[in-house]
PDB file of C-alpha atoms in Angstrom:
ATOM      1  CA  MET A 183     -31.319   4.531  42.612  1.00  0.00           C
ATOM      2  CA  VAL A 184     -34.768   5.219  44.013  1.00  0.00           C
ATOM      3  CA  VAL A 185     -37.146   7.108  41.734  1.00  0.00           C
ATOM      4  CA  SER A 186     -39.931   9.045  43.429  1.00  0.00           C
ATOM      5  CA  LEU A 187     -43.138   8.703  41.450  1.00  0.00           C
ATOM      6  CA  GLU A 188     -45.753  11.389  41.883  1.00  0.00           C
ATOM      7  CA  ARG A 189     -49.314  11.211  40.614  1.00  0.00           C
ATOM      8  CA  ASP A 190     -50.907  14.315  39.145  1.00  0.00           C
ATOM      9  CA  PRO A 191     -54.055  15.764  40.799  1.00  0.00           C
ATOM     10  CA  CYS A 192     -56.196  13.307  38.803  1.00  0.00           C
ATOM     11  CA  GLY A 193     -54.175  10.331  40.048  1.00  0.00           C
ATOM     12  CA  VAL A 194     -52.385   9.693  36.736  1.00  0.00           C
ATOM     13  CA  ALA A 195     -48.679   8.844  36.666  1.00  0.00           C
ATOM     14  CA  SER A 196     -46.908  10.256  33.632  1.00  0.00           C
ATOM     15  CA  ALA A 197     -44.944   8.743  30.774  1.00  0.00           C
ATOM     16  CA  VAL A 198     -41.878  10.655  31.968  1.00  0.00           C
ATOM     17  CA  GLU A 199     -41.974   8.745  35.236  1.00  0.00           C
ATOM     18  CA  LEU A 200     -42.685   5.508  33.446  1.00  0.00           C
ATOM     19  CA  ARG A 201     -39.650   5.989  31.228  1.00  0.00           C
ATOM     20  CA  GLN A 202     -37.497   6.182  34.361  1.00  0.00           C
ATOM     21  CA  VAL A 203     -38.960   2.903  35.601  1.00  0.00           C
ATOM     22  CA  LEU A 204     -38.512   1.106  32.282  1.00  0.00           C
ATOM     23  CA  GLN A 205     -34.846   2.013  32.195  1.00  0.00           C
ATOM     24  CA  ARG A 206     -34.443  -0.289  35.211  1.00  0.00           C
ATOM     25  CA  VAL A 207     -36.683  -3.171  34.118  1.00  0.00           C
ATOM     26  CA  GLY A 208     -35.026  -6.570  33.848  1.00  0.00           C
ATOM     27  CA  PRO A 209     -35.941 -10.259  33.495  1.00  0.00           C
ATOM     28  CA  ARG A 210     -36.940 -10.541  37.164  1.00  0.00           C
ATOM     29  CA  SER A 211     -39.005  -7.357  37.343  1.00  0.00           C
ATOM     30  CA  CYS A 212     -42.211  -9.212  36.424  1.00  0.00           C
ATOM     31  CA  PRO A 213     -44.552 -10.370  37.869  1.00  0.00           C
ATOM     32  CA  LEU A 214     -43.936  -9.332  41.486  1.00  0.00           C
ATOM     33  CA  GLN A 215     -42.519  -5.830  40.966  1.00  0.00           C
ATOM     34  CA  TYR A 216     -43.991  -4.557  37.701  1.00  0.00           C
ATOM     35  CA  ASN A 217     -46.497  -5.891  35.184  1.00  0.00           C
ATOM     36  CA  PHE A 218     -47.176  -3.879  32.041  1.00  0.00           C
ATOM     37  CA  HIS A 219     -49.482  -6.242  30.141  1.00  0.00           C
ATOM     38  CA  LEU A 220     -52.766  -7.191  31.795  1.00  0.00           C
ATOM     39  CA  HIS A 221     -56.307  -7.799  30.533  1.00  0.00           C
ATOM     40  CA  THR A 222     -59.693  -7.663  32.222  1.00  0.00           C
ATOM     41  CA  ARG A 223     -63.194  -8.757  31.281  1.00  0.00           C
ATOM     42  CA  CYS A 224     -63.607  -5.303  29.724  1.00  0.00           C
ATOM     43  CA  SER A 225     -61.880  -6.847  26.692  1.00  0.00           C
ATOM     44  CA  ASP A 226     -60.835 -10.502  26.422  1.00  0.00           C
ATOM     45  CA  GLY A 227     -59.657 -11.257  29.962  1.00  0.00           C
ATOM     46  CA  GLN A 228     -61.349 -13.021  32.859  1.00  0.00           C
ATOM     47  CA  MET A 229     -60.508 -10.691  35.748  1.00  0.00           C
ATOM     48  CA  ASP A 230     -62.784  -8.008  37.070  1.00  0.00           C
ATOM     49  CA  PRO A 231     -60.755  -4.751  37.070  1.00  0.00           C
ATOM     50  CA  VAL A 232     -61.252  -4.272  40.817  1.00  0.00           C
ATOM     51  CA  ASP A 233     -60.107  -7.854  41.481  1.00  0.00           C
ATOM     52  CA  LEU A 234     -57.046  -7.251  39.324  1.00  0.00           C
ATOM     53  CA  ALA A 235     -56.261  -4.082  41.276  1.00  0.00           C
ATOM     54  CA  GLU A 236     -56.704  -5.932  44.558  1.00  0.00           C
ATOM     55  CA  GLN A 237     -54.333  -8.676  43.394  1.00  0.00           C
ATOM     56  CA  ALA A 238     -51.728  -6.049  42.516  1.00  0.00           C
ATOM     57  CA  ARG A 239     -52.118  -4.551  45.986  1.00  0.00           C
ATOM     58  CA  ARG A 240     -51.968  -7.947  47.702  1.00  0.00           C
ATOM     59  CA  HIS A 241     -48.828  -9.046  45.837  1.00  0.00           C
ATOM     60  CA  GLY A 242     -47.112  -5.759  46.608  1.00  0.00           C
ATOM     61  CA  LEU A 243     -46.505  -4.606  43.043  1.00  0.00           C
ATOM     62  CA  LYS A 244     -44.735  -1.297  42.588  1.00  0.00           C
ATOM     63  CA  GLY A 245     -46.531  -0.506  39.335  1.00  0.00           C
ATOM     64  CA  LEU A 246     -48.682  -1.929  36.568  1.00  0.00           C
ATOM     65  CA  ALA A 247     -50.710  -1.142  33.473  1.00  0.00           C
ATOM     66  CA  ILE A 248     -54.028  -2.585  32.345  1.00  0.00           C
ATOM     67  CA  THR A 249     -53.799  -2.962  28.582  1.00  0.00           C
ATOM     68  CA  ASP A 250     -57.256  -4.040  27.492  1.00  0.00           C
ATOM     69  CA  HIS A 251     -57.826  -4.207  23.753  1.00  0.00           C
ATOM     70  CA  HIS A 252     -59.246  -0.956  22.399  1.00  0.00           C
ATOM     71  CA  THR A 253     -60.794   0.254  25.665  1.00  0.00           C
ATOM     72  CA  LEU A 254     -59.902   2.161  28.832  1.00  0.00           C
ATOM     73  CA  LYS A 255     -62.862   0.917  30.881  1.00  0.00           C
ATOM     74  CA  GLY A 256     -60.828  -1.577  32.901  1.00  0.00           C
ATOM     75  CA  TYR A 257     -58.126   0.987  33.637  1.00  0.00           C
ATOM     76  CA  LYS A 258     -60.666   3.526  34.871  1.00  0.00           C
ATOM     77  CA  GLN A 259     -62.380   1.042  37.187  1.00  0.00           C
ATOM     78  CA  ALA A 260     -59.091  -0.151  38.661  1.00  0.00           C
ATOM     79  CA  ARG A 261     -57.792   3.382  39.119  1.00  0.00           C
ATOM     80  CA  ALA A 262     -60.834   4.281  41.189  1.00  0.00           C
ATOM     81  CA  HIS A 263     -60.011   1.344  43.489  1.00  0.00           C
ATOM     82  CA  LEU A 264     -56.290   2.037  43.913  1.00  0.00           C
ATOM     83  CA  ASP A 265     -56.759   5.113  46.070  1.00  0.00           C
ATOM     84  CA  ARG A 266     -54.367   4.491  48.972  1.00  0.00           C
ATOM     85  CA  PRO A 267     -51.065   6.402  49.218  1.00  0.00           C
ATOM     86  CA  ASP A 268     -49.056   3.166  49.294  1.00  0.00           C
ATOM     87  CA  ASP A 269     -50.925   1.470  46.439  1.00  0.00           C
ATOM     88  CA  PRO A 270     -49.096   0.416  43.262  1.00  0.00           C
ATOM     89  CA  ILE A 271     -48.760   3.017  40.529  1.00  0.00           C
ATOM     90  CA  LEU A 272     -51.329   2.319  37.807  1.00  0.00           C
ATOM     91  CA  TRP A 273     -50.337   3.770  34.445  1.00  0.00           C
ATOM     92  CA  PRO A 274     -52.952   4.298  31.737  1.00  0.00           C
ATOM     93  CA  GLY A 275     -52.643   1.506  29.206  1.00  0.00           C
ATOM     94  CA  ILE A 276     -54.215   0.136  26.050  1.00  0.00           C
ATOM     95  CA  GLU A 277     -53.465  -2.490  23.388  1.00  0.00           C
ATOM     96  CA  ILE A 278     -54.188  -1.496  19.795  1.00  0.00           C
ATOM     97  CA  THR A 279     -54.223  -3.899  16.846  1.00  0.00           C
ATOM     98  CA  ALA A 280     -52.605  -2.450  13.732  1.00  0.00           C
ATOM     99  CA  ASN A 281     -50.874  -3.371  10.489  1.00  0.00           C
ATOM    100  CA  LEU A 282     -47.105  -3.363  10.019  1.00  0.00           C
ATOM    101  CA  LEU A 283     -45.442  -4.722   6.859  1.00  0.00           C
ATOM    102  CA  GLY A 284     -48.703  -6.479   6.024  1.00  0.00           C
ATOM    103  CA  CYS A 285     -48.649  -8.250   9.397  1.00  0.00           C
ATOM    104  CA  GLU A 286     -51.168  -7.766  12.212  1.00  0.00           C
ATOM    105  CA  VAL A 287     -49.303  -6.523  15.291  1.00  0.00           C
ATOM    106  CA  HIS A 288     -50.248  -5.268  18.734  1.00  0.00           C
ATOM    107  CA  ILE A 289     -49.137  -1.822  19.869  1.00  0.00           C
ATOM    108  CA  LEU A 290     -49.199  -1.164  23.608  1.00  0.00           C
ATOM    109  CA  GLY A 291     -49.726   2.391  24.807  1.00  0.00           C
ATOM    110  CA  TYR A 292     -48.624   3.571  28.252  1.00  0.00           C
ATOM    111  CA  GLY A 293     -48.628   6.692  30.381  1.00  0.00           C
ATOM    112  CA  PHE A 294     -50.785   8.765  28.026  1.00  0.00           C
ATOM    113  CA  ASP A 295     -53.436  11.300  29.007  1.00  0.00           C
ATOM    114  CA  PRO A 296     -56.573   9.129  29.241  1.00  0.00           C
ATOM    115  CA  THR A 297     -58.741  12.144  28.424  1.00  0.00           C
ATOM    116  CA  ALA A 298     -56.903  12.918  25.191  1.00  0.00           C
ATOM    117  CA  GLY A 299     -59.374  12.910  22.314  1.00  0.00           C
ATOM    118  CA  VAL A 300     -56.751  11.693  19.861  1.00  0.00           C
ATOM    119  CA  LEU A 301     -57.097   8.176  21.288  1.00  0.00           C
ATOM    120  CA  ASP A 302     -60.901   8.092  21.223  1.00  0.00           C
ATOM    121  CA  PRO A 303     -61.159   6.373  17.805  1.00  0.00           C
ATOM    122  CA  PHE A 304     -59.016   3.513  19.098  1.00  0.00           C
ATOM    123  CA  ALA A 305     -60.752   3.081  22.460  1.00  0.00           C
ATOM    124  CA  GLN A 306     -64.293   2.208  21.392  1.00  0.00           C
ATOM    125  CA  GLY A 307     -64.014  -1.506  22.193  1.00  0.00           C
ATOM    126  CA  GLU A 308     -63.370  -2.690  18.650  1.00  0.00           C
ATOM    127  CA  GLN A 309     -60.451  -3.049  16.291  1.00  0.00           C
ATOM    128  CA  VAL A 310     -60.197  -0.253  13.739  1.00  0.00           C
ATOM    129  CA  PRO A 311     -60.126  -1.768  10.212  1.00  0.00           C
ATOM    130  CA  GLY A 312     -57.103  -0.800   8.156  1.00  0.00           C
ATOM    131  CA  LEU A 313     -55.303   0.944  11.007  1.00  0.00           C
ATOM    132  CA  SER A 314     -51.579   1.222  10.382  1.00  0.00           C
ATOM    133  CA  ALA A 315     -48.946   0.846  13.076  1.00  0.00           C
ATOM    134  CA  ALA A 316     -47.773   4.354  12.241  1.00  0.00           C
ATOM    135  CA  GLU A 317     -51.211   5.771  13.055  1.00  0.00           C
ATOM    136  CA  ALA A 318     -51.408   3.876  16.355  1.00  0.00           C
ATOM    137  CA  ILE A 319     -47.915   4.950  17.420  1.00  0.00           C
ATOM    138  CA  GLN A 320     -48.535   8.563  16.485  1.00  0.00           C
ATOM    139  CA  ALA A 321     -51.851   8.678  18.368  1.00  0.00           C
ATOM    140  CA  ILE A 322     -50.331   7.252  21.557  1.00  0.00           C
ATOM    141  CA  GLN A 323     -47.440   9.677  21.422  1.00  0.00           C
ATOM    142  CA  ALA A 324     -49.730  12.608  20.602  1.00  0.00           C
ATOM    143  CA  ALA A 325     -51.596  11.781  23.816  1.00  0.00           C
ATOM    144  CA  GLY A 326     -48.316  12.068  25.725  1.00  0.00           C
ATOM    145  CA  GLY A 327     -47.681   8.333  26.005  1.00  0.00           C
ATOM    146  CA  LEU A 328     -45.119   5.701  25.128  1.00  0.00           C
ATOM    147  CA  ALA A 329     -45.755   3.214  22.319  1.00  0.00           C
ATOM    148  CA  VAL A 330     -44.396  -0.322  22.714  1.00  0.00           C
ATOM    149  CA  LEU A 331     -44.399  -3.307  20.351  1.00  0.00           C
ATOM    150  CA  ALA A 332     -45.972  -6.258  22.165  1.00  0.00           C
ATOM    151  CA  HIS A 333     -44.551  -9.826  22.150  1.00  0.00           C
ATOM    152  CA  PRO A 334     -42.316  -9.425  19.066  1.00  0.00           C
ATOM    153  CA  PHE A 335     -41.836 -13.187  18.604  1.00  0.00           C
ATOM    154  CA  ARG A 336     -45.539 -14.006  18.259  1.00  0.00           C
ATOM    155  CA  TYR A 337     -46.067 -12.692  14.723  1.00  0.00           C
ATOM    156  CA  TRP A 338     -45.868 -14.542  11.433  1.00  0.00           C
ATOM    157  CA  LEU A 339     -43.090 -12.225  10.322  1.00  0.00           C
ATOM    158  CA  PRO A 340     -39.800 -12.639  12.216  1.00  0.00           C
ATOM    159  CA  ALA A 341     -38.951 -10.168  14.970  1.00  0.00           C
ATOM    160  CA  GLU A 342     -35.800  -9.294  13.043  1.00  0.00           C
ATOM    161  CA  GLU A 343     -38.067  -7.688  10.408  1.00  0.00           C
ATOM    162  CA  ILE A 344     -40.872  -6.385  12.599  1.00  0.00           C
ATOM    163  CA  VAL A 345     -38.746  -4.599  15.204  1.00  0.00           C
ATOM    164  CA  PRO A 346     -36.640  -2.495  12.775  1.00  0.00           C
ATOM    165  CA  ALA A 347     -39.803  -1.457  10.938  1.00  0.00           C
ATOM    166  CA  ALA A 348     -41.451  -0.395  14.192  1.00  0.00           C
ATOM    167  CA  ALA A 349     -38.310   1.460  15.244  1.00  0.00           C
ATOM    168  CA  GLU A 350     -38.299   3.327  11.939  1.00  0.00           C
ATOM    169  CA  LEU A 351     -41.812   4.543  12.758  1.00  0.00           C
ATOM    170  CA  GLY A 352     -40.570   5.950  16.057  1.00  0.00           C
ATOM    171  CA  ILE A 353     -41.852   3.334  18.489  1.00  0.00           C
ATOM    172  CA  ASP A 354     -40.549   3.859  22.022  1.00  0.00           C
ATOM    173  CA  GLY A 355     -40.152   0.360  23.373  1.00  0.00           C
ATOM    174  CA  LEU A 356     -40.210  -3.389  22.968  1.00  0.00           C
ATOM    175  CA  GLU A 357     -41.844  -6.012  25.175  1.00  0.00           C
ATOM    176  CA  VAL A 358     -38.605  -7.859  25.849  1.00  0.00           C
ATOM    177  CA  TYR A 359     -39.483 -10.009  28.865  1.00  0.00           C
ATOM    178  CA  TYR A 360     -42.382 -12.287  27.900  1.00  0.00           C
ATOM    179  CA  ALA A 361     -43.299 -15.929  28.614  1.00  0.00           C
ATOM    180  CA  TYR A 362     -44.217 -17.344  25.207  1.00  0.00           C
ATOM    181  CA  LYS A 363     -44.990 -20.903  26.337  1.00  0.00           C
ATOM    182  CA  ASN A 364     -47.300 -19.835  29.198  1.00  0.00           C
ATOM    183  CA  PRO A 365     -45.461 -21.597  32.047  1.00  0.00           C
ATOM    184  CA  GLU A 366     -47.349 -22.047  35.294  1.00  0.00           C
ATOM    185  CA  ILE A 367     -44.671 -20.045  37.083  1.00  0.00           C
ATOM    186  CA  TRP A 368     -44.035 -16.996  34.904  1.00  0.00           C
ATOM    187  CA  PHE A 369     -40.545 -16.414  33.551  1.00  0.00           C
ATOM    188  CA  PRO A 370     -39.226 -14.865  30.307  1.00  0.00           C
ATOM    189  CA  SER A 371     -38.714 -17.422  27.537  1.00  0.00           C
ATOM    190  CA  PRO A 372     -34.935 -18.031  27.509  1.00  0.00           C
ATOM    191  CA  GLU A 373     -34.755 -18.980  23.827  1.00  0.00           C
ATOM    192  CA  VAL A 374     -35.810 -15.499  22.688  1.00  0.00           C
ATOM    193  CA  THR A 375     -35.107 -13.133  25.598  1.00  0.00           C
ATOM    194  CA  GLU A 376     -31.475 -12.585  24.632  1.00  0.00           C
ATOM    195  CA  LYS A 377     -32.497 -11.845  21.040  1.00  0.00           C
ATOM    196  CA  ALA A 378     -35.164  -9.419  22.241  1.00  0.00           C
ATOM    197  CA  GLU A 379     -32.659  -7.650  24.471  1.00  0.00           C
ATOM    198  CA  GLU A 380     -30.247  -7.334  21.555  1.00  0.00           C
ATOM    199  CA  LEU A 381     -32.956  -5.890  19.304  1.00  0.00           C
ATOM    200  CA  ALA A 382     -33.949  -3.362  21.966  1.00  0.00           C
ATOM    201  CA  GLU A 383     -30.337  -2.314  22.447  1.00  0.00           C
ATOM    202  CA  THR A 384     -29.657  -2.116  18.701  1.00  0.00           C
ATOM    203  CA  TYR A 385     -32.593   0.198  18.047  1.00  0.00           C
ATOM    204  CA  GLY A 386     -32.444   2.165  21.294  1.00  0.00           C
ATOM    205  CA  LEU A 387     -35.794   0.935  22.599  1.00  0.00           C
ATOM    206  CA  LEU A 388     -37.108   0.831  26.142  1.00  0.00           C
ATOM    207  CA  LYS A 389     -37.605  -2.678  27.545  1.00  0.00           C
ATOM    208  CA  THR A 390     -40.910  -3.714  29.072  1.00  0.00           C
ATOM    209  CA  CYS A 391     -42.211  -6.832  30.771  1.00  0.00           C
ATOM    210  CA  GLY A 392     -45.653  -8.313  31.324  1.00  0.00           C
ATOM    211  CA  THR A 393     -47.574 -11.522  31.870  1.00  0.00           C
ATOM    212  CA  ASP A 394     -50.228 -10.703  29.231  1.00  0.00           C
ATOM    213  CA  SER A 395     -52.719 -12.135  31.720  1.00  0.00           C
ATOM    214  CA  HIS A 396     -56.062 -13.196  30.286  1.00  0.00           C
ATOM    215  CA  GLY A 397     -57.020 -15.607  33.062  1.00  0.00           C
ATOM    216  CA  PRO A 398     -57.898 -15.193  36.746  1.00  0.00           C
ATOM    217  CA  SER A 399     -54.390 -14.307  37.986  1.00  0.00           C
ATOM    218  CA  ILE A 400     -52.016 -11.435  37.297  1.00  0.00           C
ATOM    219  CA  LEU A 401     -49.093 -13.828  37.776  1.00  0.00           C
ATOM    220  CA  ARG A 402     -49.439 -15.784  34.518  1.00  0.00           C
ATOM    221  CA  ARG A 403     -51.020 -15.511  31.087  1.00  0.00           C
ATOM    222  CA  ILE A 404     -53.767 -18.166  31.320  1.00  0.00           C
TER     223      ILE A 404
END
């Protein structure tokens, strides 16, 4: 099935369209088709946003999201560069640090209205002290976006506890396809991917994928 993705007059692709894409994401979707976890020097990454956008164009990605920590600056710079009709779709993205069950977790937001004031407190470049996962999820969804739990097997609490708690709060998705050991050639970690898929299926969550790039390339994490 081919899904036609249309940008609105401001060039923003919606969460409705993104949901359609995520329903087709699999272990081989990243990094050469889609990449929903990328960082620039606007937070803790090394890439210039324009360079990141150019890499996405050069590699022929269909779509991506820049998920800098607590800022939309990188997204806005990259969006201004991706102005050709055949360019990859760039969804608004952000990564918000929050508390869940006493554990610090990362909540990814996608496809929201980047002008929505409800996200302003979480997009000032700094972590918000005492922010709960419920507040982060609700803010992303209030802005019209999808909330996703990042890398569920990187927290000190087991994913089997974290994921149900996030699902109870109404989270939309789970970052299922993730390379935890940072291999030079990106691929989802086999020892946890099946478990992540099962958790997503059990709780009815969308599945996402991403390299979580912090280095000079969109094709791997470091």
